Tab-separated table of C-alpha atoms in Angstrom:
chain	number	residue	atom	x	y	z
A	1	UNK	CA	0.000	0.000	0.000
A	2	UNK	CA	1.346	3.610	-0.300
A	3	UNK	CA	2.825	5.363	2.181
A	4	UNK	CA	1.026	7.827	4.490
A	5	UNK	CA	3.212	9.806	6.158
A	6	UNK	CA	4.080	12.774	8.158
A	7	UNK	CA	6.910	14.577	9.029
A	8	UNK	CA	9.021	16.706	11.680
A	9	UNK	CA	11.778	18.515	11.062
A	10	UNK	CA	14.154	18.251	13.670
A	11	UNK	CA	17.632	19.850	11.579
A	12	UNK	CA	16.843	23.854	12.471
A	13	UNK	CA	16.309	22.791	16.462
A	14	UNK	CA	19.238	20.083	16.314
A	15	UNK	CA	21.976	22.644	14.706
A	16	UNK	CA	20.664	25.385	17.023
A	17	UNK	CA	21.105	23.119	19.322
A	18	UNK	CA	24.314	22.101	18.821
A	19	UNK	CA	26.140	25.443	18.038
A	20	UNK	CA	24.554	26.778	21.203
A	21	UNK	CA	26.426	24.171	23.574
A	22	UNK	CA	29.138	23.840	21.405
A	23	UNK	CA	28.625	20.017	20.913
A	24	UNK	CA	31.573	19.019	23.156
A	25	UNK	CA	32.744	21.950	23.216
A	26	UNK	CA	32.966	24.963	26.089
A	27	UNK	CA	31.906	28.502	24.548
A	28	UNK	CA	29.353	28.370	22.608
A	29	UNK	CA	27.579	30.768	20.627
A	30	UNK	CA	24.769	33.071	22.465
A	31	UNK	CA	21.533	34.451	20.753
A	32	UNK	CA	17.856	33.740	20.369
A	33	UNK	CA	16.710	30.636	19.094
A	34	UNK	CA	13.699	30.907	16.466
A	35	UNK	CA	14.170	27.186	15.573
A	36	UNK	CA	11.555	24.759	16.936
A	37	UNK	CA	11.072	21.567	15.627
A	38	UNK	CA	7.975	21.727	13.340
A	39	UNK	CA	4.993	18.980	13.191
A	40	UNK	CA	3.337	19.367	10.002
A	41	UNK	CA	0.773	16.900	9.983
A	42	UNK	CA	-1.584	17.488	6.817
A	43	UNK	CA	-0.670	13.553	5.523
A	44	UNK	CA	-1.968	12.009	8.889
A	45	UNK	CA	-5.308	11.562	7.511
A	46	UNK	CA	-5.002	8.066	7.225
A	47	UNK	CA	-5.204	7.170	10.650
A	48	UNK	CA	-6.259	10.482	12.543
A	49	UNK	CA	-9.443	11.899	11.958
A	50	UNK	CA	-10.326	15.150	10.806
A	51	UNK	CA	-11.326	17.179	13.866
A	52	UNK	CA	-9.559	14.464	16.054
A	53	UNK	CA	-7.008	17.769	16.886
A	54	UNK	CA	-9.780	20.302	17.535
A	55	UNK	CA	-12.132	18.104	19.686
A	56	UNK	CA	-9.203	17.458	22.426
A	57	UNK	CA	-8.038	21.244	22.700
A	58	UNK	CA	-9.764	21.637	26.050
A	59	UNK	CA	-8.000	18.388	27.450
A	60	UNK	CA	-4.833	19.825	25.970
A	61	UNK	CA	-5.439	23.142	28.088
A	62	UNK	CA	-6.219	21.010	31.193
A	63	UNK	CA	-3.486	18.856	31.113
A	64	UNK	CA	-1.255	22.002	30.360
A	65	UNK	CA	-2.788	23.815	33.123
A	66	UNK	CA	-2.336	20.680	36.057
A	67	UNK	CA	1.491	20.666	34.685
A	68	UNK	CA	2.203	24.312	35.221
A	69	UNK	CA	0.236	24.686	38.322
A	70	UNK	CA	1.418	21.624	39.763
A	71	UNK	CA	-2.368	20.456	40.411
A	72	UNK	CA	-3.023	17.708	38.729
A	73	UNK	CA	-2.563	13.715	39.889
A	74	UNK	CA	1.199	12.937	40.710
A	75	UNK	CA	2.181	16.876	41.472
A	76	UNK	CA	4.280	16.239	43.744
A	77	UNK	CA	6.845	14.492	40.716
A	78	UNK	CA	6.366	17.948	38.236
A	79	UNK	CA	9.641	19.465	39.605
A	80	UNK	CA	11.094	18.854	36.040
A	81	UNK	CA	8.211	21.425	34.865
A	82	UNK	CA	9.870	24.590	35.740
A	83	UNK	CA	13.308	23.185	36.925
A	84	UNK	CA	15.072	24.827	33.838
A	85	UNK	CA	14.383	28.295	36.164
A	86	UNK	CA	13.758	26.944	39.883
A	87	UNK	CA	17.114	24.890	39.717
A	88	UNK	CA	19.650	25.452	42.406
A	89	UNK	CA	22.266	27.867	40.766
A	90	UNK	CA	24.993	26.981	43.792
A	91	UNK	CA	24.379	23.044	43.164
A	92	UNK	CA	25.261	24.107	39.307
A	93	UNK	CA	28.067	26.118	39.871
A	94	UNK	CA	29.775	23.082	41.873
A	95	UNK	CA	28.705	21.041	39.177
A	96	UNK	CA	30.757	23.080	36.887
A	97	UNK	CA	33.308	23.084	39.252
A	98	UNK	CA	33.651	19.396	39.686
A	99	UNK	CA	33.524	18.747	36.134
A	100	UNK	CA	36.356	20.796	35.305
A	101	UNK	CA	38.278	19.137	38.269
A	102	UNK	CA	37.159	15.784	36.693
A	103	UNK	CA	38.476	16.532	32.768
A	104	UNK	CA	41.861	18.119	34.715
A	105	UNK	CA	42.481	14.463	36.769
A	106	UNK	CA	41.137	11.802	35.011
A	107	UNK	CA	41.076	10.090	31.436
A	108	UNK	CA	37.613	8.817	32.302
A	109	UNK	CA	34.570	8.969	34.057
A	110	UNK	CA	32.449	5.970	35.534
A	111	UNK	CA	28.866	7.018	35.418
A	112	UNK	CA	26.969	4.653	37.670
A	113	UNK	CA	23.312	4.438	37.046
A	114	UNK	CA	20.717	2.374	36.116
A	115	UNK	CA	17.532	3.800	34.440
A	116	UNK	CA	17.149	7.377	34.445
A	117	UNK	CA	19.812	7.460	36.046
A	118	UNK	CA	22.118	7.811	33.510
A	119	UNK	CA	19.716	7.495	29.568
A	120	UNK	CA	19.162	11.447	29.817
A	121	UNK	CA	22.969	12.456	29.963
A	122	UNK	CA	23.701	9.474	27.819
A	123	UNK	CA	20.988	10.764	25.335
A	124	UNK	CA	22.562	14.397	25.597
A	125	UNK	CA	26.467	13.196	25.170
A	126	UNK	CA	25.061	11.035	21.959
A	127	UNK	CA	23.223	14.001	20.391
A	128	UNK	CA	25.611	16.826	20.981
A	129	UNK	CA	29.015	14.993	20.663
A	130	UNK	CA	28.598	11.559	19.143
A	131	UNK	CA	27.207	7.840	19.722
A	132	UNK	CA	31.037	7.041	19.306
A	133	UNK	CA	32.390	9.833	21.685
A	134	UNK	CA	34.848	7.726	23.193
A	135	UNK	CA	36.553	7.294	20.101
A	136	UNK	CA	36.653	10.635	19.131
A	137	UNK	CA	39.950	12.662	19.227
A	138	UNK	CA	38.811	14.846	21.947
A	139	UNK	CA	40.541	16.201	25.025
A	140	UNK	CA	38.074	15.781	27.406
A	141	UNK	CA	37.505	12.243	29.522
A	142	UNK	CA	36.095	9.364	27.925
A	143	UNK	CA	32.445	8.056	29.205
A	144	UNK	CA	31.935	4.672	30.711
A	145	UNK	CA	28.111	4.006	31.991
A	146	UNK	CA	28.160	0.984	34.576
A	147	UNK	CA	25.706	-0.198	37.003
A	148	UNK	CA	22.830	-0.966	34.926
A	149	UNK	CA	23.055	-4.870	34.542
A	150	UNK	CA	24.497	-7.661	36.483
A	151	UNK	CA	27.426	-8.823	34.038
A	152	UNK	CA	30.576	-9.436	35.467
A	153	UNK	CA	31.942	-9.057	31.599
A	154	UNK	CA	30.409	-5.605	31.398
A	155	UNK	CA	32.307	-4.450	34.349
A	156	UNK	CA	35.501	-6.003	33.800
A	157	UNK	CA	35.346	-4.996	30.116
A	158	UNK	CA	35.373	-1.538	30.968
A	159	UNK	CA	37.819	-2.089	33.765
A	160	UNK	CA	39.999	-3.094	30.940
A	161	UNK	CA	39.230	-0.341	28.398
A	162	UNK	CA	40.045	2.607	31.329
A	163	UNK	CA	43.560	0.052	31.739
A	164	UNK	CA	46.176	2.067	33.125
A	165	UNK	CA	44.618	5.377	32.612
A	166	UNK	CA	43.607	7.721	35.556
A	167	UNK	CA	39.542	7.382	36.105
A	168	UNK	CA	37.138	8.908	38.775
A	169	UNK	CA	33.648	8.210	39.387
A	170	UNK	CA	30.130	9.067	39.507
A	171	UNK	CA	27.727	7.159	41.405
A	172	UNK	CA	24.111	7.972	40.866
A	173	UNK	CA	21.311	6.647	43.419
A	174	UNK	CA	18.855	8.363	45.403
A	175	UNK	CA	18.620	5.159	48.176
A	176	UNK	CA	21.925	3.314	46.994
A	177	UNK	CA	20.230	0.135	47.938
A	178	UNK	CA	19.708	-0.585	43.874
A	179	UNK	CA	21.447	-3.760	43.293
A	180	UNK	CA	22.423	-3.243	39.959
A	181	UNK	CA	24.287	0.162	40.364
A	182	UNK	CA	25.523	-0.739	44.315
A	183	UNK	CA	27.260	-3.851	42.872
A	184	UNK	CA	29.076	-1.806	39.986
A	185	UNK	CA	30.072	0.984	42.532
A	186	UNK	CA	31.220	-1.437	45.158
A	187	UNK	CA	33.783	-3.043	42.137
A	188	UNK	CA	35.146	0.490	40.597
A	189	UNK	CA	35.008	2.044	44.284
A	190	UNK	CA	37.538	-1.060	45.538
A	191	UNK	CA	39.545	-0.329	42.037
A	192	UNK	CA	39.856	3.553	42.515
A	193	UNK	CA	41.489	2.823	46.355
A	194	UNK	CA	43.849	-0.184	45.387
A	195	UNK	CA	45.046	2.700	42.713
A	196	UNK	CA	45.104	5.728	44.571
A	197	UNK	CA	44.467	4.886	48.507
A	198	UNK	CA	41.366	5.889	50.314
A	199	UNK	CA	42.409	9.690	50.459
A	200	UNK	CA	42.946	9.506	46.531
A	201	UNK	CA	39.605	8.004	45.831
A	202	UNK	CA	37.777	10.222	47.980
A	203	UNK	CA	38.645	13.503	45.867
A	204	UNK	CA	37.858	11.221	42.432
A	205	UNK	CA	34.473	9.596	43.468
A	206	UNK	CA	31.183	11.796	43.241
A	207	UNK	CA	27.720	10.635	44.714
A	208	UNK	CA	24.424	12.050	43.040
A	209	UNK	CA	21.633	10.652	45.962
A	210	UNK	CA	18.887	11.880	48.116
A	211	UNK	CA	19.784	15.157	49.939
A	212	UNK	CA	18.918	13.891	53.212
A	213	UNK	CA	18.609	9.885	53.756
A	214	UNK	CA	19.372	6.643	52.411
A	215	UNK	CA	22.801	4.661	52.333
A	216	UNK	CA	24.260	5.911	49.669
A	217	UNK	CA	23.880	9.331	51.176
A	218	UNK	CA	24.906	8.015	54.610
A	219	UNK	CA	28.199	6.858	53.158
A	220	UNK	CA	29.290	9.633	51.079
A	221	UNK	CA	28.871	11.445	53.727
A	222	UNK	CA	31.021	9.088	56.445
A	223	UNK	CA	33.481	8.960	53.174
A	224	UNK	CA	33.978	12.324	52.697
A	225	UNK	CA	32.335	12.149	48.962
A	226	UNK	CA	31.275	14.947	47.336
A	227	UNK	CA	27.409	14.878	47.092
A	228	UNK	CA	25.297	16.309	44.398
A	229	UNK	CA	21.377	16.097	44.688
A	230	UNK	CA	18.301	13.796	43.400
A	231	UNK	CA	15.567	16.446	43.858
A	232	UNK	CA	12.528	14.710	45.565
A	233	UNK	CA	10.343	16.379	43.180
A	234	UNK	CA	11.955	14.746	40.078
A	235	UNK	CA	11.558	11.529	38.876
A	236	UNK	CA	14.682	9.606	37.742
A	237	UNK	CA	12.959	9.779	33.771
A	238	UNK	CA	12.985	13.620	33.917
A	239	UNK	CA	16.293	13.976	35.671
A	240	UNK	CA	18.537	15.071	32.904
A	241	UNK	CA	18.838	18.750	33.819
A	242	UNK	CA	19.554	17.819	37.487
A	243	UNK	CA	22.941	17.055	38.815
A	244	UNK	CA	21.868	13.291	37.673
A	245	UNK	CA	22.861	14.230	33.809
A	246	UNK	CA	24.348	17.664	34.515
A	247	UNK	CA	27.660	16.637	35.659
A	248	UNK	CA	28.472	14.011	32.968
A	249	UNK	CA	27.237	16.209	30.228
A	250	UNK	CA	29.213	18.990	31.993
A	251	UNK	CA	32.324	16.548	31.667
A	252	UNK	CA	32.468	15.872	28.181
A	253	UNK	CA	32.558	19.720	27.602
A	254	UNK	CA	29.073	20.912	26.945
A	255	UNK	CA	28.402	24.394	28.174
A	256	UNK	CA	25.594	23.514	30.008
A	257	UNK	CA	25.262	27.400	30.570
A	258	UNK	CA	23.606	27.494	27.338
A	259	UNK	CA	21.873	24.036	27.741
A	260	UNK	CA	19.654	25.668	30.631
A	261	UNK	CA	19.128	28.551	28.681
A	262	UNK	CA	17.631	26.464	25.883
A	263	UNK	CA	15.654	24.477	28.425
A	264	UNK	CA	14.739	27.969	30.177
A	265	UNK	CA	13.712	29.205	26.634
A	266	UNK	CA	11.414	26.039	25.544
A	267	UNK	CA	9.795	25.736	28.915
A	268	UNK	CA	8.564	29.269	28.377
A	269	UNK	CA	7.254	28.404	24.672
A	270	UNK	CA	5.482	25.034	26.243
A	271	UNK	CA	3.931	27.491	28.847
A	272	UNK	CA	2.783	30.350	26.491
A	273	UNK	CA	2.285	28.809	23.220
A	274	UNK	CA	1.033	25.583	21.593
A	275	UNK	CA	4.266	24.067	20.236
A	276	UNK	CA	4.807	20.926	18.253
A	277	UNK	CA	5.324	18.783	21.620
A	278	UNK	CA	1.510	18.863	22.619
A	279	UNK	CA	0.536	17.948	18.951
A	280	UNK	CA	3.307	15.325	18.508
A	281	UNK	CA	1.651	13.582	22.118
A	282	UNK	CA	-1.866	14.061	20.671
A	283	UNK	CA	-0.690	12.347	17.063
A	284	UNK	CA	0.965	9.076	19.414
A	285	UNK	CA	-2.660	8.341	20.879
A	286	UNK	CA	-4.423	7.233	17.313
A	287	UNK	CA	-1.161	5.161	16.760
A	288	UNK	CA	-1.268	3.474	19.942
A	289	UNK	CA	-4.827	2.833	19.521
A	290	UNK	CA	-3.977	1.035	15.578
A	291	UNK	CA	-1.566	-0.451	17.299
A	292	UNK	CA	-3.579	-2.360	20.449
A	293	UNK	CA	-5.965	-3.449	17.689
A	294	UNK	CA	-3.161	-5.249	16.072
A	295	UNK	CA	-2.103	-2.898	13.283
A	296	UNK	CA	1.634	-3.079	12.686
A	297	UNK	CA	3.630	0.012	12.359
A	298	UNK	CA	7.743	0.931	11.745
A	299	UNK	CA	8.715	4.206	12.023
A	300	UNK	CA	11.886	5.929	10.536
A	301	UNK	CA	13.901	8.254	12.979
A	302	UNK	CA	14.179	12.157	11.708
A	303	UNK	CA	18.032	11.614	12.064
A	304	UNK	CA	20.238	9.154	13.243
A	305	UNK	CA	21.049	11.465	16.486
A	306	UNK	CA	18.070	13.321	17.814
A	307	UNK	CA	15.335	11.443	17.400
A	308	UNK	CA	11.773	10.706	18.469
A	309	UNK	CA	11.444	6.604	17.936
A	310	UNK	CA	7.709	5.767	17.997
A	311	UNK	CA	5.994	2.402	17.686
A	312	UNK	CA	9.252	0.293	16.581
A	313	UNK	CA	10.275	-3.296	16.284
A	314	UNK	CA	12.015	-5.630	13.504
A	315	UNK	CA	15.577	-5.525	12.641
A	316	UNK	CA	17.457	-2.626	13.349
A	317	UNK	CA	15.928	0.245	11.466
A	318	UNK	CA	18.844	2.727	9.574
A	319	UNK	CA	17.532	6.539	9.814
A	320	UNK	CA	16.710	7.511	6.514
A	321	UNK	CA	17.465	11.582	6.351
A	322	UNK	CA	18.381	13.874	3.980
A	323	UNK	CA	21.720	15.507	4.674
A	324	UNK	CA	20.441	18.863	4.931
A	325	UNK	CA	16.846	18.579	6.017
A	326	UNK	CA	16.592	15.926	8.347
A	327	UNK	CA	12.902	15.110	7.163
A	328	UNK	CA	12.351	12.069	8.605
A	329	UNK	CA	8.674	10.216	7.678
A	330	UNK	CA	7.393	7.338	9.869
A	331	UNK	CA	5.179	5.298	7.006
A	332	UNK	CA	3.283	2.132	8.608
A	333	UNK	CA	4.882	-0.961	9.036
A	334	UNK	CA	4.870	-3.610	11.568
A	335	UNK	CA	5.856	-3.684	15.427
A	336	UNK	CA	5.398	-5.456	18.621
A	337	UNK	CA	5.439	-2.494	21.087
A	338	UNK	CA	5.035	1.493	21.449
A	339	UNK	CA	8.571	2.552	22.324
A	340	UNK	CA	10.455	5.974	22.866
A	341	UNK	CA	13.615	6.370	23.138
A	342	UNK	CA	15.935	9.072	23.729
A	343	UNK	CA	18.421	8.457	21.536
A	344	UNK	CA	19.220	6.695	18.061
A	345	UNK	CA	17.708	4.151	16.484
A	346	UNK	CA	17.088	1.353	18.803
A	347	UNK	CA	14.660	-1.373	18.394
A	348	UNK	CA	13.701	-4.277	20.258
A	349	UNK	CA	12.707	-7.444	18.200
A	350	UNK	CA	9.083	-8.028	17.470
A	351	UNK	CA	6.769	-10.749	18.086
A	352	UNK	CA	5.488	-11.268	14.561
């Protein structure tokens, strides 16, 4: 059957985005930003109906209002909302600090997460600098993210890739009872002291945990760790502008200066003005709906970097975008689940 289709264009927002952080780089350029990514959606006939947009305006304006006024159900996790302006600016000047203490000691960082954890500021490090950044020629640390599976091999593999080379470490846990990321810290903590004693590892090992309570918390503390905080109003999915992805992204040399200032700047769009965000949620729901009545669908990332993966599955899907454009189109296809993911083009296997 022919394709119906629809598009975004994420290149404007994407090279914006990237000149404004500088990619990996400090220093980059100031200004306004006029580039938003654009929904245009005049081929989604197909499977939306006609007036499906106009008859859910007023639940659009609800939903908008319980996020900005905190009111709705679950209120007490819509920190992320308005954290681009709310955010702690002496928390993100130590961030800034540490990170520049980190690129000046160490060859590589150990992110230790599991979850949200550590997806946002791998998302961010993929989009602005590179999937491969740690085989870039770069002079700032390499990136190794532990502590989100059980594998002996994935822990000793990176053991082996950081070799002789000086490392220091991130920990990320708001209880630090998680098994996956308390085993991997427990393994690179006991590396970092055979290498540089226990006074050594203290001033290389950061902990990103509750500000209060919990063990990891407890123990940075009785170690003598810096701490960085988890708000409580934050869940670990909307984390990235936090310390939780701050101070990674901060590492690889992202001015994160600017990165706030972007956030700042679209946060005041999704407050003011119906954007492409509210639209692109409101196009998922017919999609989801094809999809639970066993329609099959594939869709096509708008580029291979920053990308909005929607119902997915099959073999791995290559992200088919012109050079200068980055159109991307998501025709129908076949999948087993609804998936989004924050970076690149990654696909489970499907059922059928």
């Amino acid at each position: 059957p022919p394709f119906r289709r629809f598009s975004l264009d994420f290149a404007p927002a994407y090279d914006t985005l990237k000149e404004r952080t500088g990619g990996c780089r400090s220093g980059a350029a100031q200004g306004e930003d006029n580039h938003m990514i654009q929904v245009n959606t005049k081929n989604c006939s197909a499977f939306v109906p006609k007036d499906y947009f106009s008859l859910r305006e007023d639940a659009l304006s609800q939903a908008q209002a319980w996020l900005q006024d905190a009111t709705g159900e679950g209120n007490d996790f819509v920190g992320w909302v308005h954290l681009p302006r709310d955010y702690d600016r002496e928390e993100f000047a130590r961030i800034k600090a540490a990170a520049q203490k980190i690129q000046a000691q160490s060859a590589a960082l150990v992110v230790i997460g599991i979850g949200g954890s550590y997806l946002g500021a791998r998302g961010v490090i993929e989009a602005l600098c590179s999937p491969n950044y740690n085989q870039k020629q770069k002079d700032t640390p390499n990136i190794y993210f532990a502590g989100n599976t059980l594998s002996t091999d994935a822990l000793t593999e990176i053991a082996e890739l950081i070799g002789e080379q000086d490392f220091s470490i991130n920990v990320i846990s708001k209880s630090g009872t998680t098994t996956e990321p308390a085993i991997s810290f427990r393994f690179f903590r006991e590396l970092c002291e055979k290498k540089y004693g226990k006074e050594g590892a203290r001033e290389r090992i950061y902990a990103t945990t509750d500000a209060k309570r919990g063990v990891l918390k407890a123990l940075a503390d009785a170690e003598g760790y810096e701490t960085f905080v988890v708000p409580d109003n934050v869940g670990g999915r909307y984390s990235v502008l936090t310390a939780v992805g701050l101070l990674p992204i901060a590492v690889c040399g992202v001015d994160i200066d600017a990165l706030m200032a972007g956030a700042a700047n679209m946060m005041e769009n999704c407050a003011t003005r119906r954007r492409a965000v509210p639209r692109l949620a409101v196009c998922r729901r017919p999609q989801a709906r094809c999809m639970n009545a066993g329609k099959k669908w594939r869709s096509w990332p708008a580029t291979s970097r920053l990308s909005v993966s929607w119902p997915s599955g099959g073999n791995s899907c290559t992200a088919k975008a012109k050079a200068r454009t980055a159109r991307g189109f998501f025709p129908p296809a076949w999948s087993s689940q609804l998936t989004c993911t924050p970076w690149g083009s990654t696909y489970s296997r499907a059922s059928g």
